[in-house]
mmCIF file of C-alpha atoms in Angstrom:
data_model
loop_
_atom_site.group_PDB
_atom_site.id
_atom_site.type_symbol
_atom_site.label_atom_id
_atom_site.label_comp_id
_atom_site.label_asym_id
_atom_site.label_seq_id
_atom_site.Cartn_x
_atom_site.Cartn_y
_atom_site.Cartn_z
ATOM 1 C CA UNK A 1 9.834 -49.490 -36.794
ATOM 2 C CA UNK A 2 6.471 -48.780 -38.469
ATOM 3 C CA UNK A 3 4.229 -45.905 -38.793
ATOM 4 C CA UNK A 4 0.503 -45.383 -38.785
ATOM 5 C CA UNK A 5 -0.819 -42.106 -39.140
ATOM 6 C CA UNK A 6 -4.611 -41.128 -38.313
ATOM 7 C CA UNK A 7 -7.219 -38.458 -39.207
ATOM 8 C CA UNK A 8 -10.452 -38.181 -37.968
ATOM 9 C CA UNK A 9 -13.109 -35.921 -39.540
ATOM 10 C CA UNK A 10 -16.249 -34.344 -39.803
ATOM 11 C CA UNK A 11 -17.519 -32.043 -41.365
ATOM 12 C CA UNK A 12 -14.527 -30.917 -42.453
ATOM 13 C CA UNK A 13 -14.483 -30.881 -46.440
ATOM 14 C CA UNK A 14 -12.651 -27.969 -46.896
ATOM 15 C CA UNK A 15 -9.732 -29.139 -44.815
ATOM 16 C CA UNK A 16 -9.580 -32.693 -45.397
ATOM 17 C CA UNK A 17 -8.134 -32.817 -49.100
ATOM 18 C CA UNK A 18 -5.172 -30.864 -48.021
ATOM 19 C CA UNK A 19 -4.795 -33.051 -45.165
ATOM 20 C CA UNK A 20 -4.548 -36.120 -46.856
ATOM 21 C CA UNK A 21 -2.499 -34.939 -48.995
ATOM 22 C CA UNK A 22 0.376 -34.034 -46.784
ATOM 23 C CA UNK A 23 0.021 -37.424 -45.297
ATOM 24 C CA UNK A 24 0.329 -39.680 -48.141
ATOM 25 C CA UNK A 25 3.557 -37.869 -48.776
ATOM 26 C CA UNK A 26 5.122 -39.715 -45.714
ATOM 27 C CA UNK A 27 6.176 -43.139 -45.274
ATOM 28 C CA UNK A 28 3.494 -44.642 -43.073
ATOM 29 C CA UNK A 29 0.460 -46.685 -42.988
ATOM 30 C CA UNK A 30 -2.251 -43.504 -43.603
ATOM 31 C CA UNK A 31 -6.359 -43.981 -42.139
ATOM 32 C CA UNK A 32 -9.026 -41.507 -42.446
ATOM 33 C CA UNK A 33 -12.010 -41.898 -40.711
ATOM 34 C CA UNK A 34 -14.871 -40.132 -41.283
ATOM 35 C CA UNK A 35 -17.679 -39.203 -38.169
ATOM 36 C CA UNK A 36 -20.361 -38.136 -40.710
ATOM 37 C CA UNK A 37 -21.412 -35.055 -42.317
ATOM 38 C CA UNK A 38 -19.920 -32.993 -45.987
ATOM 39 C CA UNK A 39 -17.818 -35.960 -47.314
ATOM 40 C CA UNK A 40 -17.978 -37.808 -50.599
ATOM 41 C CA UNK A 41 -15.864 -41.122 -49.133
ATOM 42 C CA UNK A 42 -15.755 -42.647 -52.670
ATOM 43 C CA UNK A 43 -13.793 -39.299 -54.372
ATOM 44 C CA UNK A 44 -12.006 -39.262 -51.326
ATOM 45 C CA UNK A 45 -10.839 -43.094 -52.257
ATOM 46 C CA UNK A 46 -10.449 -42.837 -55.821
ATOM 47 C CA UNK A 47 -8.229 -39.615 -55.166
ATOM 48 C CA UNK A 48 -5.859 -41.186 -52.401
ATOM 49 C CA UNK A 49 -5.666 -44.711 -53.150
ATOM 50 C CA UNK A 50 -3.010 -45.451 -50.807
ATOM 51 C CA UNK A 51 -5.366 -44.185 -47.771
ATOM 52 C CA UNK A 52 -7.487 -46.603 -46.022
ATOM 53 C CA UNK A 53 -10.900 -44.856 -45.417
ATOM 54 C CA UNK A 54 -13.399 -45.935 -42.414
ATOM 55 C CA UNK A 55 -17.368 -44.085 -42.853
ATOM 56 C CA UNK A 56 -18.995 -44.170 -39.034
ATOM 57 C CA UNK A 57 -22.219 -44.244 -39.742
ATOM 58 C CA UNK A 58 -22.730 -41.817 -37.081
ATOM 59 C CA UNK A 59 -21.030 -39.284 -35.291
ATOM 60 C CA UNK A 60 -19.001 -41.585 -32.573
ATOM 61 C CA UNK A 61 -16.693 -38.551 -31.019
ATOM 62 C CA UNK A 62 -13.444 -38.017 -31.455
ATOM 63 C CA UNK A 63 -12.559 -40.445 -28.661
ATOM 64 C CA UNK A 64 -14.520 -43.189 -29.962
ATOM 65 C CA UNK A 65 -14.083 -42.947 -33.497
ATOM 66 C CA UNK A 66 -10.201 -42.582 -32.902
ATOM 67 C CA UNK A 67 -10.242 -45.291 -30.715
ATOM 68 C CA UNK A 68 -11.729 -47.252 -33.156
ATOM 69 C CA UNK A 69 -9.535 -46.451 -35.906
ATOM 70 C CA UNK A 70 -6.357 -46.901 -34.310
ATOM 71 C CA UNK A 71 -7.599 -50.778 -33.181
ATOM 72 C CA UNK A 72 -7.263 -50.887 -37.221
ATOM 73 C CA UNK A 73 -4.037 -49.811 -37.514
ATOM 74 C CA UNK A 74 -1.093 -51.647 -37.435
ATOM 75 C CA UNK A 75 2.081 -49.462 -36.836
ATOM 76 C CA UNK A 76 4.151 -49.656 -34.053
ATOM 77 C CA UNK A 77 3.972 -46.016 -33.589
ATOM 78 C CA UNK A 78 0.329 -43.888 -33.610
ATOM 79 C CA UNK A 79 -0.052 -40.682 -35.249
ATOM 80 C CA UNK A 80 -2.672 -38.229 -34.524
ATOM 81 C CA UNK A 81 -3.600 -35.816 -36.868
ATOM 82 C CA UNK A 82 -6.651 -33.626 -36.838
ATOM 83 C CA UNK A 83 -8.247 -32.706 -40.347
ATOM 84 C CA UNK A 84 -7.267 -29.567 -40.309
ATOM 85 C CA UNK A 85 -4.010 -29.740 -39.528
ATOM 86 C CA UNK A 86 -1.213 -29.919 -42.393
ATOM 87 C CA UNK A 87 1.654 -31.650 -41.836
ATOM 88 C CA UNK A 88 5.013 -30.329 -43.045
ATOM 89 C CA UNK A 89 6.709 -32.678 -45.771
ATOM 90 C CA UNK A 90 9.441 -33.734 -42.831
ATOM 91 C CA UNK A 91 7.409 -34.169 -40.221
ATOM 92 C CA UNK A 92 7.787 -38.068 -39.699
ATOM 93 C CA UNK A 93 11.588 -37.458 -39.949
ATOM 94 C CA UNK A 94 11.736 -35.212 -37.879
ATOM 95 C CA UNK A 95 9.989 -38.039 -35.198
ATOM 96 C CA UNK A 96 11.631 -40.278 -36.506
ATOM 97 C CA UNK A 97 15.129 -38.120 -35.405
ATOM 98 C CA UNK A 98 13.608 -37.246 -31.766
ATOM 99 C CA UNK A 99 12.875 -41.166 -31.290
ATOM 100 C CA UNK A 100 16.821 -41.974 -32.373
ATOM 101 C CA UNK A 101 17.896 -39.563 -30.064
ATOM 102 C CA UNK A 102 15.429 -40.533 -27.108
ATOM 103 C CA UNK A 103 14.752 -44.065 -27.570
ATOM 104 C CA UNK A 104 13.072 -43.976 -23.421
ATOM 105 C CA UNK A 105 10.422 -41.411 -24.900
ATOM 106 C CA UNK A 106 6.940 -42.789 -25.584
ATOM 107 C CA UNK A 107 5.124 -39.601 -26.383
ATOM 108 C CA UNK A 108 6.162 -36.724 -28.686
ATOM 109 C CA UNK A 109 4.221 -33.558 -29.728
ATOM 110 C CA UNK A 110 4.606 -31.312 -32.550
ATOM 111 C CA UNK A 111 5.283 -27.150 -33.107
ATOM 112 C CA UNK A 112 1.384 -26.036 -34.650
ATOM 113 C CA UNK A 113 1.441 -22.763 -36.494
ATOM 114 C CA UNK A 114 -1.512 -20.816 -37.067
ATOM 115 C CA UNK A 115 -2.547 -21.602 -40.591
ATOM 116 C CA UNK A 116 -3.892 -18.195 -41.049
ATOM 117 C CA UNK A 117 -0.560 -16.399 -39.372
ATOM 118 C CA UNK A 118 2.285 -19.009 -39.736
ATOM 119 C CA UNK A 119 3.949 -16.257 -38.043
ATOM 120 C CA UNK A 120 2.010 -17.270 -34.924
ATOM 121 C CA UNK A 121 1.916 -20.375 -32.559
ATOM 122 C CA UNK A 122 -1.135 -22.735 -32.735
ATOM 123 C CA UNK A 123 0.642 -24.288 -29.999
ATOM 124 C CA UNK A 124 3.969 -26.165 -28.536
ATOM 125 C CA UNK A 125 3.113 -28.328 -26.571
ATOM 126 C CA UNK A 126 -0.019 -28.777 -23.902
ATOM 127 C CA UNK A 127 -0.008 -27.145 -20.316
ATOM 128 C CA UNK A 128 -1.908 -28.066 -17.348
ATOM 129 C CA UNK A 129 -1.641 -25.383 -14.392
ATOM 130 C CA UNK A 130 -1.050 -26.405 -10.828
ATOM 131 C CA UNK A 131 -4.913 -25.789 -10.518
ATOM 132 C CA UNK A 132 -5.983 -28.312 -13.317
ATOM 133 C CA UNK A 133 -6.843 -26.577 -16.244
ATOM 134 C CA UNK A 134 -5.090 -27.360 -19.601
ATOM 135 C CA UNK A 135 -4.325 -25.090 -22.298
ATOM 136 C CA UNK A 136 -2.477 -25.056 -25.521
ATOM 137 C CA UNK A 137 1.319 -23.619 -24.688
ATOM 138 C CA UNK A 138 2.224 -20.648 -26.623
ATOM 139 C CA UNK A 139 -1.062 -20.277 -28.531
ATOM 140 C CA UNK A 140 -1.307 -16.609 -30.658
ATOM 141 C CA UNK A 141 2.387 -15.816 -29.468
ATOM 142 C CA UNK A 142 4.538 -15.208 -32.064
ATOM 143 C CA UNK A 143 6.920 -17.611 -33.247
ATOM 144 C CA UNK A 144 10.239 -17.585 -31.614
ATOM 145 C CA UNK A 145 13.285 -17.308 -33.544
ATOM 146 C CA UNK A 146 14.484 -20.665 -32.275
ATOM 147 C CA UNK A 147 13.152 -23.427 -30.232
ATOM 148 C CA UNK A 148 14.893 -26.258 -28.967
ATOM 149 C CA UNK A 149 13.452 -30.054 -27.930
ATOM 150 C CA UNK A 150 12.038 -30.178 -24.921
ATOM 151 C CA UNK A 151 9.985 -31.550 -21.905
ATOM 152 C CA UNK A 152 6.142 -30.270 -21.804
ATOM 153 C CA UNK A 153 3.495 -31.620 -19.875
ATOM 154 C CA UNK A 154 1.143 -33.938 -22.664
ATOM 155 C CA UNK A 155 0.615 -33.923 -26.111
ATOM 156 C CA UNK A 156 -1.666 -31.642 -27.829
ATOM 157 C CA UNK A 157 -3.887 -34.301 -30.197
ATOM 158 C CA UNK A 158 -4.162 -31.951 -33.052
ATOM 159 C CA UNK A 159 -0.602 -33.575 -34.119
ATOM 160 C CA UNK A 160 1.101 -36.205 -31.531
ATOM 161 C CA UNK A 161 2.923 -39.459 -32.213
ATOM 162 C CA UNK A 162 2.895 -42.381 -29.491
ATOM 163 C CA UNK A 163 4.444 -45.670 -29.039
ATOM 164 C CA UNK A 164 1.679 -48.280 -29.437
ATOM 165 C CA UNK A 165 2.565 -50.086 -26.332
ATOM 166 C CA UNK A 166 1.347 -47.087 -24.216
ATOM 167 C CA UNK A 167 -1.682 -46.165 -25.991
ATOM 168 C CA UNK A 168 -2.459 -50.117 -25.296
ATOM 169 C CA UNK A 169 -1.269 -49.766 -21.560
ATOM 170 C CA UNK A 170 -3.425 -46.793 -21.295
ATOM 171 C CA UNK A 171 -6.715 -47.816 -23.031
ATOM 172 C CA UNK A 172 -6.026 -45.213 -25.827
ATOM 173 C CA UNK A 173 -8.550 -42.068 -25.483
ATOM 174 C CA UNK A 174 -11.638 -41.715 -22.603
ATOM 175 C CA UNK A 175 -14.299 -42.086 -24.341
ATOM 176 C CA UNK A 176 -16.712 -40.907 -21.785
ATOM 177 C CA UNK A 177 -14.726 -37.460 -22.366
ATOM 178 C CA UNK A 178 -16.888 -37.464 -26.285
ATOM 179 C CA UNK A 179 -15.160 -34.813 -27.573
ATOM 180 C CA UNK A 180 -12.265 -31.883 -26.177
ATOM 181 C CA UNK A 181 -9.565 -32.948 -23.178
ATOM 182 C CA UNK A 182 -9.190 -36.129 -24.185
ATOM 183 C CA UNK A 183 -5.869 -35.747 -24.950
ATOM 184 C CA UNK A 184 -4.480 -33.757 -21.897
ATOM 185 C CA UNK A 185 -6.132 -36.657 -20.261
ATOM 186 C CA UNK A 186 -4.217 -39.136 -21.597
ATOM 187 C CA UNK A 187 -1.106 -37.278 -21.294
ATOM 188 C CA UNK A 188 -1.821 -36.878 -17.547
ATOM 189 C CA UNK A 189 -2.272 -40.456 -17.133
ATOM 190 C CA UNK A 190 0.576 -41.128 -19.228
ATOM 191 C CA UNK A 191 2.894 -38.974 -16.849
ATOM 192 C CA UNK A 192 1.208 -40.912 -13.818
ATOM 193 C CA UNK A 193 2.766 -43.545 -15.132
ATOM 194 C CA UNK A 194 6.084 -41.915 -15.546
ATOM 195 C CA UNK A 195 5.978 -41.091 -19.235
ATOM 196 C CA UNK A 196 7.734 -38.180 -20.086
ATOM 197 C CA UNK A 197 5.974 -36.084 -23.859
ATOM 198 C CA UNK A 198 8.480 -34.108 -25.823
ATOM 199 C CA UNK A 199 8.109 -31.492 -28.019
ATOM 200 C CA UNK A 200 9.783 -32.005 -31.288
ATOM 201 C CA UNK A 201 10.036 -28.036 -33.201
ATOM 202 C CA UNK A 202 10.835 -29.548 -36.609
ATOM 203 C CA UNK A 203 7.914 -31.390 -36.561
ATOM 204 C CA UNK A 204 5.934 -28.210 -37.814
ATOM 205 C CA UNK A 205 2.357 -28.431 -38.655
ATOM 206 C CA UNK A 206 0.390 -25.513 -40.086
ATOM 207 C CA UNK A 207 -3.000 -25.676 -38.366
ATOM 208 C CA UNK A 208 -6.298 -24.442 -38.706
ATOM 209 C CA UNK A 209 -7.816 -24.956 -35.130
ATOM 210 C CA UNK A 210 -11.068 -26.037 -33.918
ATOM 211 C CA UNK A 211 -12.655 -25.393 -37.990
ATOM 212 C CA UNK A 212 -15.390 -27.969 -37.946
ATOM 213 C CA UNK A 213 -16.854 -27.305 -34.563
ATOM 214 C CA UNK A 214 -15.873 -23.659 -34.107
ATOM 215 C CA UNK A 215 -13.702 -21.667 -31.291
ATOM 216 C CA UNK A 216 -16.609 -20.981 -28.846
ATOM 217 C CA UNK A 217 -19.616 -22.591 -30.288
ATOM 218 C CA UNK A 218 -22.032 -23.492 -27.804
ATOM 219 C CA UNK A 219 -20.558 -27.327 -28.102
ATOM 220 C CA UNK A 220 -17.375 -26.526 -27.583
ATOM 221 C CA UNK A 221 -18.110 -24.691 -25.021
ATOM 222 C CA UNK A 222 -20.646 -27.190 -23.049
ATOM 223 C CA UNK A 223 -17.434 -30.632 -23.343
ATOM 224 C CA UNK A 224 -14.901 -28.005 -22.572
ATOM 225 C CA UNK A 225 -16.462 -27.556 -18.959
ATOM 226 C CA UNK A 226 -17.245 -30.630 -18.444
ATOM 227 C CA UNK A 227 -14.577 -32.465 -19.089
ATOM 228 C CA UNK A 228 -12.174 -30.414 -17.658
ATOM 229 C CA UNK A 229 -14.227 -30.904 -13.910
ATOM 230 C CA UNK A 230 -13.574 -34.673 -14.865
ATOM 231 C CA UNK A 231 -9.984 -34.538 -16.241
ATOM 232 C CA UNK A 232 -9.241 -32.789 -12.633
ATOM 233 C CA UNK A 233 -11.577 -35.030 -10.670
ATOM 234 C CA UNK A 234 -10.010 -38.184 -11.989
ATOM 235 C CA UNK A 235 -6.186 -37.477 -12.853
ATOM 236 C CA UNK A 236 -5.073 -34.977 -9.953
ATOM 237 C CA UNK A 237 -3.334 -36.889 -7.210
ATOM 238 C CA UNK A 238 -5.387 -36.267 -3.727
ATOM 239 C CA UNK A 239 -2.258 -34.103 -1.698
ATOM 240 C CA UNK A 240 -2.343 -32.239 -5.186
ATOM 241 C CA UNK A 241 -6.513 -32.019 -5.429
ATOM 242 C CA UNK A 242 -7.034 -31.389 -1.595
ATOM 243 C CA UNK A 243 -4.567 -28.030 -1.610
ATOM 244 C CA UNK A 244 -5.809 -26.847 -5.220
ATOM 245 C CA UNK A 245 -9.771 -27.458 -4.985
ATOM 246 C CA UNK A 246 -10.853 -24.528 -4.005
ATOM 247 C CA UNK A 247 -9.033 -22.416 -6.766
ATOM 248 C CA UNK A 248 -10.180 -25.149 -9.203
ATOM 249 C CA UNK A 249 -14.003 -24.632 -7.841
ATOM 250 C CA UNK A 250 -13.264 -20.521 -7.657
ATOM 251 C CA UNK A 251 -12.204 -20.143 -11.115
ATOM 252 C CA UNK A 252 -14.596 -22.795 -12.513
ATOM 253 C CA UNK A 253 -17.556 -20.723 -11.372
ATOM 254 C CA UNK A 254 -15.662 -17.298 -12.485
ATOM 255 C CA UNK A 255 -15.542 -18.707 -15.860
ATOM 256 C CA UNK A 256 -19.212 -19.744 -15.686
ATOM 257 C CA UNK A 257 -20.618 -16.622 -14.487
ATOM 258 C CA UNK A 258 -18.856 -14.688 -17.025
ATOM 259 C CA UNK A 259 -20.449 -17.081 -19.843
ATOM 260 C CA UNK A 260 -24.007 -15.816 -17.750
ATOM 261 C CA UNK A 261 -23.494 -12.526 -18.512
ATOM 262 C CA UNK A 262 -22.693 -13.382 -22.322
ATOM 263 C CA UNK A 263 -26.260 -15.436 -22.248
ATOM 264 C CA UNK A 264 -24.489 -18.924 -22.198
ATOM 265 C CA UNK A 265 -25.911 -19.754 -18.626
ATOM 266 C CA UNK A 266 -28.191 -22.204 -19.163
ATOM 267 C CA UNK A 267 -25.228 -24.391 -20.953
ATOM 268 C CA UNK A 268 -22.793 -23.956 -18.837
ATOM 269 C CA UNK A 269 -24.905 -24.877 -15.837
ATOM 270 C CA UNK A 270 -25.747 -27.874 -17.694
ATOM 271 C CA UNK A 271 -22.210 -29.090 -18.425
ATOM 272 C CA UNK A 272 -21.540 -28.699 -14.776
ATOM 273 C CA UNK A 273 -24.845 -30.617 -13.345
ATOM 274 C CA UNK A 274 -23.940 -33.019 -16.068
ATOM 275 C CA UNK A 275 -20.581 -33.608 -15.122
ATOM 276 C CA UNK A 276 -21.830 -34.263 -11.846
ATOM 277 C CA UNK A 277 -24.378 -36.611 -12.428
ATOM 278 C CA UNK A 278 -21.562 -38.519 -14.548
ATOM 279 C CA UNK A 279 -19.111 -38.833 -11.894
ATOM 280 C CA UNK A 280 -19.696 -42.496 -10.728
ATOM 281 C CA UNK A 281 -17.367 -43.738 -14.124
ATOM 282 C CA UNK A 282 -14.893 -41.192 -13.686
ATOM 283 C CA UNK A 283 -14.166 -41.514 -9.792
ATOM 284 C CA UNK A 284 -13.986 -45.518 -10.487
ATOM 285 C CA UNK A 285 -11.618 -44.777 -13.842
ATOM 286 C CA UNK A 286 -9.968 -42.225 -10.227
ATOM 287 C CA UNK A 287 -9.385 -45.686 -7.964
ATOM 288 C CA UNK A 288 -7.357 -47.360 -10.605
ATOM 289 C CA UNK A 289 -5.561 -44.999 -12.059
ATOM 290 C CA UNK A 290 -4.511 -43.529 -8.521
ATOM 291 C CA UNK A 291 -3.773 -47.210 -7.339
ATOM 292 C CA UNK A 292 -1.264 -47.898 -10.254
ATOM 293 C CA UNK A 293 0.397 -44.469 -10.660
ATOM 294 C CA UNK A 294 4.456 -45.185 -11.111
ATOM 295 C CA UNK A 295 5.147 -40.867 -9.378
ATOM 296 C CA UNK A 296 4.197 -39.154 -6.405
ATOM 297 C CA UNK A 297 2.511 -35.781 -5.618
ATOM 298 C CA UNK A 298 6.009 -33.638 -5.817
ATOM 299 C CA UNK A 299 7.208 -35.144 -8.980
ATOM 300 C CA UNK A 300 4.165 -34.544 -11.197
ATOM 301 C CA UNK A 301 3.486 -30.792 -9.068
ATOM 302 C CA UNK A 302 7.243 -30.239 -10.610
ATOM 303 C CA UNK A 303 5.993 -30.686 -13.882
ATOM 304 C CA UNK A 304 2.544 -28.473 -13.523
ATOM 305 C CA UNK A 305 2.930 -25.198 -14.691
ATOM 306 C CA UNK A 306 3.013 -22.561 -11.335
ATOM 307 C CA UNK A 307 4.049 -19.374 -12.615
ATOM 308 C CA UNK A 308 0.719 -16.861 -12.701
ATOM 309 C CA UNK A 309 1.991 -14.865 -15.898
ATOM 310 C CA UNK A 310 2.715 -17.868 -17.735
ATOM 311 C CA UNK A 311 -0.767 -19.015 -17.219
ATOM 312 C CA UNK A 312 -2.341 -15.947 -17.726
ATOM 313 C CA UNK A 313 -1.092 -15.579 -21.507
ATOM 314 C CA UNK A 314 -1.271 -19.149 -21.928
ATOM 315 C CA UNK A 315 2.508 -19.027 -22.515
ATOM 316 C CA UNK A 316 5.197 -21.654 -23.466
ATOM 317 C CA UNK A 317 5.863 -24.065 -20.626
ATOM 318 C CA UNK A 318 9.324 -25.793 -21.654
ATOM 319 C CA UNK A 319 11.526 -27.816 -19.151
ATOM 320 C CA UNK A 320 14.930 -29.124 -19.696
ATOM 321 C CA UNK A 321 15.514 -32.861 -20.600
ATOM 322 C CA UNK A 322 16.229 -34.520 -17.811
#
């Protein structure tokens, strides 16, 4: 059993360093890629031999260039780690335990705390509510005195581990997605095909969050409503998509008439024509995945998270091993 663990950056100089670092300390096949921007690649080489570095010459996204980079891997299991996200020295132990103990499992996810307030959840886990919106489980709670293994819905691609076989099955990352949902995406297809994602809570990882692109910046903000129409459009079975549309369309244009108001109209309204003018790919990427989906509409609606309070804090949405 072999390991190949994956960064992707740009521009993110002040968090790479201490990424790679905390990688090289595991035992595991370690690539950095690099979309473009602040990055001296030679000082990066001569200081971690050991890592294999890739320049883009461009900025491909972080599905592309993450695609790309794991096609040059070799491990039998794929680790995803963002740039700014620092892994604890036992991390790959840790997944390396959780795999021993559930050899079925194809998809684990790690605890993120809040670099700035390791007090505080970055996240445990993704979410995606009945409604089809995804969100980061637990994010800005504080840290519970003890957390246990468990069930949660995908795998939040700041830190994740999968079994190459599925990434293969599942044509690793959308690329039309660019950049943001691409990894709740291929968690939901994952779980279409009857995958289960754990979360592993000694696989702790200290993380920054969103530090080369920003919380809210205006890109982040444009990918983050469009993708989410297509993540819904092309993942949600049709019992599941004909009963929760209208709350899906409802809180969509909330959400985008509350940006209005902040003066973020004009971007917002362009995410949304755009992600209609882009749907021909995604309703075809729809057909197939719909056609070879292993679950029906009541299974995966068990694993959606229902409960309004949960999803209005964005809180932790664990569920029992089965």
């Amino acid at each position: 059993m072999t390991f190949s663990l994956i960064t992707l950056s740009y521009h993110s100089g002040a968090q790479i360093e201490p990424c790679l670092s905390a990688l090289v300390t595991q035992d595991a096949e370690i690539i950095h890629a690099d979309n473009g921007g602040d990055l001296d690649m030679a000082t990066l080489a001569a200081k971690f031999p050991t890592v294999r570095q890739i320049a883009n010459p461009v900025n491909l996204g972080f599905a592309v260039g993450m695609n790309r980079a794991v096609a040059e891997s070799t491990g039998d299991w794929i680790g995803l780690i963002n740039p700014d996200a620092f892994i604890d020295a036992g991390w790959l132990e840790a997944m390396k335990a959780a795999i021993a103990r559930y050899p079925d499992v194809k998809l684990f996810t790690s605890l993120q705390l809040d670099a700035g307030r390791p007090d505080r959840l970055d996240g445990a886990g993704d979410a995606l509510t009945v409604f089809g919106f995804p969100y980061r489980a637990g994010i800005g709670h504080k840290l519970p005195a003890q957390m246990e293994i468990a069930e949660v819905f995908a795998a939040c691609g700041a830190a994740m581990l999968i079994r190459r076989d599925l990434w293969e099955q599942l044509g690793g990352f959308d690329e039309d997605f660019f950049c943001y949902c691409e990894d709740a995406d291929l968690g939901f297809r994952a779980r279409l095909r009857g995958e289960r994602c754990l979360f592993v809570p000694e696989a702790k990882v200290s993380h920054v969050g969103s530090a080369s692109l920003g919380v809210r910046s205006d890109f982040a903000l444009y990918h983050g409503y469009r993708n989410r129409l297509w993540l819904y459009l092309k993942t949600m079975p049709l019992a599941l998509l004909i009963l929760t549309l209208p709350i899906h369309i409802g809180l969509t244009g909330l959400g985008a008439l509350q940006d209005t108001l902040k003066g973020k109209g004009a971007l917002v309204w362009k995410a949304l024509r755009d992600a209609w003018q882009g749907l021909r790919p995604i309703l075809e990427h729809r057909k197939l995945i719909q056609k070879t989906r292993q679950i029906g509409s009541l299974r995966l609606a068990k694993s959606l998270t229902w409960n309004p309070v949960k999803i209005a804090r964005r809180s932790i949405d664990h569920r029992k091993i089965r």
